[in-house]
Amino acid sequence: MHLYQNQSLKIYNSLSGEKETFIPLHPGAVGMYVCGPTVYSNVHLGNCRTFISFDLVYRYLKHLGFKVRYVRNITDVGHIEDDADEGEDKIAKKARLEKLEPMEIVQQYSVDFHQILELFNNLPPGIEPTATGHIIEQIETVKQIIDNGYGYESNGSVYFDVVKFNKTHNYGQLSGRNLDDMLSNSRELSGQEEKRNPADFALWKKAEPVHIMRWPSPWGDGFPGWHLECTAMSTKYLGNHFDIHGGGMDLKFPHHECEIAQNEAATGHSPVNYWMHANMLTLNGKKMSKSTGNNILPREIFTGNNTVLSKAFSPSVARFFMLQAHYRSVLDFSNDAIVAAEKGYNRLMEAIDSLGNIVAGTTSTIDVSVWKQHCYDAMNDDFNSPILIAHLFEGVKYANLLKDSKETLTPADLEVLAKTLNTFVFDVLGLRNEAGEDSSNEKLDGVVNMLITMRNEARANKDFALSDQIRIKLADLGIELKDTREGTTFTVN
């Protein structure tokens, strides 16, 4: 029997504005699509929070026993400067500035994105499609929308007719916006003369002669609209109707609103049952921004090379800090907040490490089965990680009481406590026990430095046989010594 058969999961649905009991379209299987990054710069911390939030969702669904198809795209067509229909392609702009091919920019920042998420211990999605790899599917979707009467060609570009669509559908259903208000508040932009209405958005854009990223289409050389790629890729891998679509709160409008409209115009029905949106991350109470300097990159946290924090913090501590807030809440990142998170993280790891040394008793003075269900109840309530963490610290308290012989557990109950803590900390929250890793590294450093001292003494005594033997034996273990004028250093291969 799978766990999901005994647990009732509720998800806050942005479409209804309510928590709804999660019932997948196909029993035991979940289709989930999350909007991925536009790879024209290093992934910033706010994006990481979104991807960590949906990694938590993915991990918990898998833990419950669901078979999850998790699709997260890579936007490798830069689209436009402000993600509207005008301006300069972000990737092409970066390529021009750095004198590189656009696909070199894409590769460089895709690698960075994957490395950072791996450091955060995110599980990779099952499918990671790219926009440039699905141009044919996007063109076919545009054709469908035109054939159904909701798209029109204008001067080599194709636009979505929002006003016509809204006569039979509800454009604004996700974001709660009113089309008449949107039309009256529309600002004048260059290229608006191509559109029937200011609110119409691009399905396909004509490529000007200087535009580097371009593909042939029935309407001439061009490139796909920003919203189109997610519609084409989500439906290709999850079908026209699937369970969960996620992304940052900033994508609710226009991106996700336009996705719904495109799907309904192409297929005749709404694409997604549960829309989920992760909230933003601020820094010292203000919006993160590169232009104002109120910004910090993940690597700068891990190395300590920044002007915001007092020292370096490990990826697991940064991840734990983010999971201490609910994914739908605004979270403020500061030195004091992550210092406090590190203390909590260390307490958690110390308690887990101590459980292996606790001797079971003949009776149980703690009801761990009730505590265990509380952990599930927290996650079943729209993936409420801060409440889960509060219950895990109850488990830490139990571990400390057992260690001090102030409470007892039978072998079976002790196993439940240990297994539940390990499951939720490592499998569901996705933390690593880096405290233990640091301790092991310190011991390794100590042993190698002791052998370097012995080798230096052997060389001073002209015992070159022993000196060489130490160097060779360490090399066999993957530890390479390097002699310099300042002394001997080592690297672990």
XYZ file of C-alpha atoms in Angstrom, residues 25-399:
375
model
C -6.057 12.909 -12.928
C -4.622 9.384 -13.006
C -4.562 7.426 -9.716
C -1.034 7.057 -8.347
C 0.550 9.314 -11.009
C 1.260 13.056 -11.056
C 2.171 15.338 -13.957
C 3.959 18.520 -12.806
C 5.384 21.359 -14.903
C 7.513 24.171 -13.435
C 8.763 27.200 -15.372
C 12.560 27.073 -15.470
C 15.205 29.784 -15.893
C 16.081 32.046 -18.814
C 19.776 31.231 -19.075
C 21.435 34.565 -19.801
C 23.035 35.196 -16.371
C 23.935 33.418 -13.127
C 20.860 32.036 -11.387
C 19.927 34.363 -8.531
C 18.866 33.434 -5.034
C 15.192 34.308 -5.533
C 14.980 31.844 -8.434
C 16.724 29.234 -6.283
C 14.058 29.657 -3.620
C 11.357 28.891 -6.205
C 13.171 25.784 -7.454
C 13.838 24.590 -3.879
C 10.118 25.057 -3.098
C 9.099 22.846 -6.004
C 11.862 20.362 -5.194
C 10.135 20.008 -1.789
C 6.813 19.381 -3.567
C 8.459 16.829 -5.885
C 10.201 15.051 -3.010
C 7.057 14.812 -0.894
C 4.897 13.521 -3.753
C 7.544 10.860 -4.457
C 7.752 10.015 -0.751
C 3.979 9.471 -0.671
C 4.451 6.895 -3.424
C 3.207 8.848 -6.433
C 4.886 8.244 -9.768
C 5.781 11.822 -10.708
C 6.645 13.109 -14.162
C 8.369 16.395 -13.342
C 9.015 18.665 -16.333
C 11.008 21.903 -15.934
C 12.023 23.851 -19.018
C 15.103 25.826 -19.979
C 14.352 29.103 -21.774
C 17.244 29.370 -24.203
C 15.554 31.846 -26.526
C 16.229 35.185 -24.852
C 12.920 36.721 -25.912
C 12.686 40.346 -25.021
C 14.186 42.772 -22.539
C 11.131 43.207 -20.294
C 9.426 39.903 -21.151
C 6.820 41.891 -23.063
C 6.637 41.976 -26.859
C 9.242 44.680 -27.416
C 12.897 45.279 -26.645
C 16.081 43.289 -27.151
C 16.572 39.530 -26.841
C 18.278 38.945 -23.461
C 20.524 36.131 -24.656
C 21.485 37.885 -27.892
C 22.263 41.064 -25.931
C 24.535 39.167 -23.525
C 26.205 37.379 -26.461
C 26.904 40.713 -28.169
C 28.337 42.240 -24.974
C 30.614 39.246 -24.322
C 31.400 38.651 -28.032
C 30.110 35.074 -27.883
C 27.613 32.972 -29.801
C 24.142 32.955 -28.146
C 24.432 29.197 -27.561
C 27.738 29.738 -25.710
C 25.838 32.034 -23.340
C 23.092 29.407 -23.009
C 25.602 26.639 -22.274
C 27.604 28.691 -19.775
C 24.607 29.670 -17.677
C 22.798 26.325 -18.034
C 25.879 24.663 -16.515
C 25.923 27.261 -13.705
C 22.204 26.687 -13.046
C 22.633 22.916 -12.777
C 25.739 23.196 -10.574
C 24.013 25.558 -8.129
C 20.879 23.394 -7.841
C 23.058 20.319 -7.327
C 24.854 22.112 -4.470
C 21.410 22.859 -2.995
C 20.696 19.099 -3.325
C 17.744 19.591 -5.682
C 16.649 16.469 -7.502
C 16.833 16.928 -11.286
C 13.477 16.921 -13.113
C 12.483 13.882 -15.120
C 12.426 15.930 -18.336
C 14.196 19.253 -18.964
C 13.142 20.460 -22.426
C 14.602 23.547 -24.099
C 12.671 26.151 -26.059
C 15.031 25.887 -29.050
C 14.511 22.115 -29.123
C 10.742 22.521 -29.545
C 10.357 25.135 -32.271
C 8.290 22.736 -34.446
C 5.825 22.080 -31.596
C 5.513 25.820 -30.961
C 4.782 26.550 -34.629
C 2.106 23.796 -34.625
C 0.483 25.351 -31.519
C 0.379 28.752 -33.254
C -1.286 27.126 -36.285
C -3.938 25.559 -34.004
C -4.682 28.900 -32.347
C -4.979 30.639 -35.746
C -7.213 27.844 -37.090
C -9.489 28.209 -34.057
C -9.828 31.933 -34.726
C -7.841 33.366 -31.819
C -4.576 34.268 -33.559
C -3.781 36.581 -36.468
C -0.734 37.329 -38.593
C 0.480 40.919 -38.867
C 3.596 41.985 -40.768
C 5.349 38.633 -40.268
C 4.425 38.341 -36.561
C 1.503 36.416 -35.071
C -0.532 37.786 -32.158
C -3.128 36.341 -29.805
C -6.476 38.146 -30.053
C -7.241 38.696 -26.369
C -10.490 40.653 -26.890
C -12.008 37.999 -29.162
C -10.888 35.232 -26.769
C -12.435 37.026 -23.789
C -15.882 37.038 -25.433
C -16.187 33.271 -24.909
C -13.539 32.686 -22.208
C -12.252 34.426 -19.087
C -8.931 36.160 -19.731
C -7.723 37.205 -16.270
C -9.120 34.207 -14.377
C -5.776 33.356 -12.707
C -4.562 36.854 -11.841
C -7.999 38.305 -11.063
C -7.543 41.091 -13.642
C -10.264 42.700 -15.700
C -9.610 43.046 -19.437
C -11.340 46.451 -19.725
C -9.049 47.807 -16.995
C -6.021 46.292 -18.718
C -6.972 47.898 -22.046
C -7.542 51.333 -20.517
C -4.218 51.184 -18.615
C -2.107 49.882 -21.522
C 0.967 52.010 -22.211
C 2.040 52.892 -25.723
C 4.871 50.709 -27.001
C 6.640 50.612 -30.336
C 5.168 47.925 -32.570
C 1.668 48.357 -31.100
C 0.373 49.364 -34.545
C 0.745 45.695 -35.575
C -1.785 44.622 -32.936
C -5.577 44.785 -33.040
C -5.636 45.525 -29.292
C -2.905 46.755 -26.876
C -3.438 43.661 -24.649
C -2.724 41.209 -27.493
C 0.497 39.272 -26.965
C 2.979 37.740 -29.400
C 2.755 34.074 -30.346
C 5.483 34.442 -32.971
C 7.713 37.472 -33.572
C 9.207 38.507 -36.880
C 13.006 38.578 -36.668
C 14.581 41.847 -37.754
C 17.736 41.538 -39.911
C 19.997 42.066 -36.861
C 18.242 39.387 -34.788
C 20.623 36.429 -34.331
C 18.244 33.755 -32.992
C 15.734 33.035 -35.774
C 13.860 30.112 -37.304
C 11.823 29.670 -40.518
C 8.053 29.542 -40.095
C 4.910 29.816 -42.279
C 4.922 33.557 -41.406
C 8.592 34.166 -42.223
C 11.815 34.015 -40.188
C 11.213 34.703 -36.530
C 11.220 33.365 -32.992
C 8.527 32.147 -30.570
C 6.736 34.291 -28.024
C 7.767 33.866 -24.391
C 4.475 32.354 -23.235
C 4.241 29.929 -26.138
C 7.167 27.674 -25.211
C 5.676 26.542 -21.890
C 2.324 25.767 -23.507
C 4.012 23.673 -26.213
C 6.405 21.793 -23.915
C 4.038 21.162 -21.002
C 1.369 19.667 -23.266
C 3.909 17.644 -25.274
C 5.134 15.783 -22.187
C 2.131 15.942 -19.855
C -0.835 16.076 -22.242
C -3.419 18.799 -22.836
C -4.666 18.413 -19.253
C -2.326 17.765 -16.311
C -2.165 18.054 -12.531
C 0.220 20.783 -11.307
C 1.800 23.859 -12.888
C 4.225 25.858 -10.751
C 6.438 28.901 -10.892
C 7.312 32.132 -9.133
C 4.572 34.550 -8.056
C 5.897 37.055 -10.617
C 4.892 34.675 -13.433
C 1.184 34.612 -12.544
C 0.631 37.558 -14.909
C 1.199 37.741 -17.773
C 3.023 34.453 -18.311
C 0.693 31.916 -16.707
C -2.435 33.861 -17.634
C -1.326 33.751 -21.271
C -0.527 30.037 -21.009
C -4.098 29.308 -19.898
C -5.466 31.404 -22.771
C -3.220 29.677 -25.332
C -4.190 26.217 -24.106
C -7.909 26.992 -24.094
C -7.649 28.565 -27.561
C -5.724 25.584 -28.958
C -7.421 22.639 -27.231
C -10.756 23.972 -25.967
C -10.173 23.329 -22.264
C -8.130 24.582 -19.297
C -4.727 22.870 -19.079
C -4.058 22.548 -15.350
C -5.964 21.464 -12.234
C -3.688 23.031 -9.564
C -1.728 26.253 -10.126
C 1.007 26.811 -7.513
C 3.071 29.971 -7.002
C 6.123 30.442 -4.786
C 6.640 33.845 -3.221
C 9.616 36.173 -3.468
C 12.832 36.478 -1.475
C 13.931 39.902 -0.216
C 17.369 40.942 1.070
C 17.572 43.015 4.259
C 13.934 44.012 3.840
C 14.255 45.240 0.235
C 13.692 43.723 -3.182
C 16.795 42.053 -4.602
C 18.247 44.053 -7.474
C 21.538 43.950 -9.339
C 21.224 47.625 -10.306
C 20.993 48.849 -6.686
C 23.589 46.373 -5.402
C 21.036 44.829 -3.018
C 21.832 41.377 -4.333
C 23.718 38.219 -3.425
C 24.450 35.131 -5.544
C 24.356 31.575 -4.167
C 28.106 31.012 -4.689
C 28.828 34.201 -2.731
C 26.961 32.686 0.225
C 28.891 29.408 0.013
C 32.326 31.088 -0.298
C 31.702 34.016 2.063
C 32.913 36.345 -0.694
C 30.281 39.071 -0.230
C 29.549 42.257 1.715
C 26.236 41.052 3.177
C 27.156 38.113 5.448
C 29.587 37.748 8.343
C 30.950 34.425 7.049
C 30.352 31.594 4.575
C 27.329 29.311 4.938
C 26.909 25.841 3.461
C 24.275 25.061 0.791
C 22.294 22.920 3.259
C 22.139 25.761 5.791
C 20.927 28.131 3.052
C 18.359 25.540 1.953
C 17.223 24.984 5.558
C 16.855 28.754 5.975
C 14.529 28.908 2.949
C 12.425 25.955 4.075
C 11.805 27.626 7.445
C 9.237 29.803 5.644
C 6.162 28.570 3.798
C 6.638 28.658 0.038
C 3.733 31.136 -0.360
C 5.215 33.626 2.157
C 7.647 36.439 1.420
C 10.990 35.537 3.012
C 13.654 38.064 4.013
C 17.280 37.001 3.764
C 19.720 38.609 6.199
C 22.873 37.775 8.129
C 21.013 37.402 11.453
C 18.393 35.140 9.883
C 20.870 32.707 8.307
C 23.055 32.673 11.469
C 19.958 31.592 13.429
C 19.143 29.006 10.739
C 22.659 27.551 11.011
C 22.241 27.067 14.773
C 18.938 25.265 14.206
C 20.408 23.149 11.416
C 23.331 22.086 13.644
C 20.951 21.140 16.490
C 18.972 19.001 14.058
C 22.046 17.183 12.754
C 23.517 16.637 16.247
C 20.247 15.053 17.401
C 20.122 12.744 14.362
C 23.769 11.727 14.919
C 23.063 11.004 18.617
C 20.192 8.566 17.926
C 22.611 5.797 16.969
C 24.052 5.780 20.523
C 20.744 5.677 22.405
C 19.906 2.416 24.173
C 16.279 1.296 23.870
C 14.209 0.603 26.965
C 11.470 -1.869 27.783
C 8.665 0.742 27.704
C 7.833 3.875 25.748
C 7.158 7.102 27.629
C 6.647 9.135 24.399
C 3.882 8.532 21.829
C 5.986 8.728 18.681
C 3.177 7.534 16.402
C 1.146 10.701 17.149
C 4.269 12.847 16.610
C 4.962 11.093 13.303
C 1.444 11.829 12.011
C 1.872 15.485 13.003
C 4.853 15.604 10.616
C 2.662 14.232 7.816
C -0.194 16.585 8.733
C 2.135 19.578 8.272
C 3.219 18.494 4.788
C -0.341 17.496 3.868
C -1.379 21.093 4.626
C -0.065 22.649 1.398
C 3.542 21.497 2.006
C 3.875 23.502 5.234
C 7.619 23.110 5.799
C 7.899 25.561 8.762
C 5.291 23.591 10.736
C 7.049 20.351 9.768
C 10.357 21.778 11.025
C 8.686 22.757 14.323
C 7.571 19.116 14.738
C 11.046 17.879 13.809
C 12.444 19.972 16.661
C 9.970 18.163 18.929
C 11.777 15.041 17.715
C 15.093 16.705 18.593
C 13.761 17.322 22.108
C 12.785 13.641 22.389
C 16.266 12.591 21.239
